[in-house]
mmCIF file of C-alpha atoms in Angstrom:
data_model
loop_
_atom_site.group_PDB
_atom_site.id
_atom_site.type_symbol
_atom_site.label_atom_id
_atom_site.label_comp_id
_atom_site.label_asym_id
_atom_site.label_seq_id
_atom_site.Cartn_x
_atom_site.Cartn_y
_atom_site.Cartn_z
ATOM 1 C CA MET A 1 0.001 0.006 -0.013
ATOM 2 C CA SER A 2 1.203 3.386 -0.924
ATOM 3 C CA SER A 3 0.281 6.625 0.776
ATOM 4 C CA THR A 4 0.074 8.389 -2.582
ATOM 5 C CA THR A 5 -2.849 8.021 -4.874
ATOM 6 C CA SER A 6 -3.049 8.688 -8.543
ATOM 7 C CA ALA A 7 -6.032 10.166 -10.252
ATOM 8 C CA PRO A 8 -7.990 7.837 -12.474
ATOM 9 C CA ALA A 9 -7.323 8.101 -16.174
ATOM 10 C CA PRO A 10 -9.802 10.366 -17.935
ATOM 11 C CA THR A 11 -12.410 8.537 -19.936
ATOM 12 C CA SER A 12 -13.308 9.301 -23.503
ATOM 13 C CA SER A 13 -16.499 11.052 -22.370
ATOM 14 C CA ALA A 14 -14.704 13.497 -20.082
ATOM 15 C CA ARG A 15 -13.972 16.107 -22.737
ATOM 16 C CA PRO A 16 -17.529 16.344 -24.174
ATOM 17 C CA THR A 17 -18.888 16.510 -20.635
ATOM 18 C CA ARG A 18 -16.552 19.386 -19.773
ATOM 19 C CA ILE A 19 -17.526 21.215 -22.967
ATOM 20 C CA ALA A 20 -21.251 20.675 -22.336
ATOM 21 C CA THR A 21 -20.845 21.838 -18.730
ATOM 22 C CA ALA A 22 -19.028 24.991 -19.828
ATOM 23 C CA LEU A 23 -21.726 25.728 -22.396
ATOM 24 C CA PHE A 24 -24.400 25.109 -19.756
ATOM 25 C CA VAL A 25 -22.780 27.609 -17.387
ATOM 26 C CA ILE A 26 -22.448 30.193 -20.162
ATOM 27 C CA SER A 27 -26.077 29.790 -21.212
ATOM 28 C CA VAL A 28 -27.347 30.037 -17.625
ATOM 29 C CA VAL A 29 -25.371 33.216 -17.010
ATOM 30 C CA PHE A 30 -26.553 34.618 -20.344
ATOM 31 C CA PHE A 31 -30.247 34.031 -19.675
ATOM 32 C CA LEU A 32 -29.983 35.353 -16.110
ATOM 33 C CA ILE A 33 -28.375 38.546 -17.396
ATOM 34 C CA ALA A 34 -30.952 38.876 -20.168
ATOM 35 C CA GLY A 35 -33.794 38.328 -17.713
ATOM 36 C CA ALA A 36 -32.370 40.859 -15.307
ATOM 37 C CA ALA A 37 -31.938 43.327 -18.179
ATOM 38 C CA ILE A 38 -35.635 42.898 -19.064
ATOM 39 C CA VAL A 39 -36.823 43.504 -15.505
ATOM 40 C CA ILE A 40 -34.438 46.360 -14.683
ATOM 41 C CA GLY A 41 -35.065 47.995 -18.057
ATOM 42 C CA GLN A 42 -38.825 47.775 -17.612
ATOM 43 C CA ILE A 43 -38.581 49.226 -14.120
ATOM 44 C CA ALA A 44 -36.522 52.161 -15.388
ATOM 45 C CA ILE A 45 -38.814 52.773 -18.378
ATOM 46 C CA LEU A 46 -41.966 52.542 -16.263
ATOM 47 C CA ALA A 47 -40.442 54.963 -13.745
ATOM 48 C CA ALA A 48 -39.991 57.358 -16.650
ATOM 49 C CA GLY A 49 -43.704 56.906 -17.417
ATOM 50 C CA ASP A 50 -43.671 55.117 -20.789
ATOM 51 C CA ALA A 51 -45.605 51.822 -20.636
ATOM 52 C CA THR A 52 -45.474 51.273 -24.396
ATOM 53 C CA ALA A 53 -41.685 51.465 -24.401
ATOM 54 C CA ALA A 54 -41.558 48.992 -21.499
ATOM 55 C CA ARG A 55 -43.583 46.484 -23.540
ATOM 56 C CA HIS A 56 -41.300 47.001 -26.528
ATOM 57 C CA TRP A 57 -38.230 46.551 -24.319
ATOM 58 C CA ALA A 58 -39.537 43.162 -23.126
ATOM 59 C CA SER A 59 -40.474 42.176 -26.677
ATOM 60 C CA ALA A 60 -37.006 43.009 -27.941
ATOM 61 C CA LEU A 61 -35.045 41.147 -25.243
ATOM 62 C CA GLY A 62 -37.486 38.309 -24.512
ATOM 63 C CA PRO A 63 -36.405 35.984 -27.354
ATOM 64 C CA TYR A 64 -32.787 36.159 -26.242
ATOM 65 C CA ALA A 65 -33.629 35.307 -22.637
ATOM 66 C CA PHE A 66 -35.926 32.500 -23.803
ATOM 67 C CA GLY A 67 -33.247 31.154 -26.154
ATOM 68 C CA GLY A 68 -30.637 31.139 -23.371
ATOM 69 C CA ALA A 69 -33.020 29.370 -21.029
ATOM 70 C CA SER A 70 -33.899 26.816 -23.718
ATOM 71 C CA VAL A 71 -30.249 26.009 -24.391
ATOM 72 C CA ALA A 72 -29.554 25.714 -20.652
ATOM 73 C CA GLY A 73 -32.516 23.370 -20.230
ATOM 74 C CA LEU A 74 -31.482 21.130 -23.091
ATOM 75 C CA LEU A 75 -27.877 20.971 -21.878
ATOM 76 C CA SER A 76 -29.087 20.216 -18.343
ATOM 77 C CA PHE A 77 -31.162 17.337 -19.686
ATOM 78 C CA ALA A 78 -28.243 16.002 -21.721
ATOM 79 C CA LEU A 79 -25.822 16.333 -18.791
ATOM 80 C CA SER A 80 -28.170 14.346 -16.565
ATOM 81 C CA TYR A 81 -27.367 11.340 -18.744
ATOM 82 C CA ARG A 82 -23.600 11.712 -18.744
ATOM 83 C CA ARG A 83 -21.691 8.612 -17.827
ATOM 84 C CA GLY A 84 -19.715 8.520 -14.594
ATOM 85 C CA GLY A 85 -21.483 11.345 -12.802
ATOM 86 C CA GLY A 86 -24.408 11.930 -10.517
ATOM 87 C CA ASP A 87 -25.909 10.020 -7.640
ATOM 88 C CA ALA A 88 -26.872 6.927 -9.618
ATOM 89 C CA ALA A 89 -23.303 6.353 -10.787
ATOM 90 C CA ASP A 90 -22.011 6.765 -7.217
ATOM 91 C CA GLY A 91 -24.413 4.106 -5.978
ATOM 92 C CA GLU A 92 -23.328 1.746 -8.758
ATOM 93 C CA ARG A 93 -19.680 2.228 -7.841
ATOM 94 C CA GLU A 94 -20.378 1.463 -4.189
ATOM 95 C CA GLU A 95 -22.203 -1.759 -5.115
ATOM 96 C CA ALA A 96 -19.341 -2.782 -7.412
ATOM 97 C CA ASP A 97 -16.816 -2.297 -4.579
ATOM 98 C CA ASP A 98 -18.690 -4.702 -2.252
#
């Protein structure tokens, strides 16, 4: 027995998982910023007293926020099926060790 441990060799699915995770983080940040821009912009425009402009502001930015949320949702779904991660894989590893 050695006191040093070596990290397991990366699997072939590690790189796509890292890329998908990075894209997921980017899309979540994007749609949160777009959503905040909609809300803050509408508050500012309504404070100025122009309800029509507030509706146009939301109409202009809404598709971008929706697109970012859609991409994040699809990536989240895909990442839930990645091999070697999550609670189910941990349980399988524990059973294999017994």
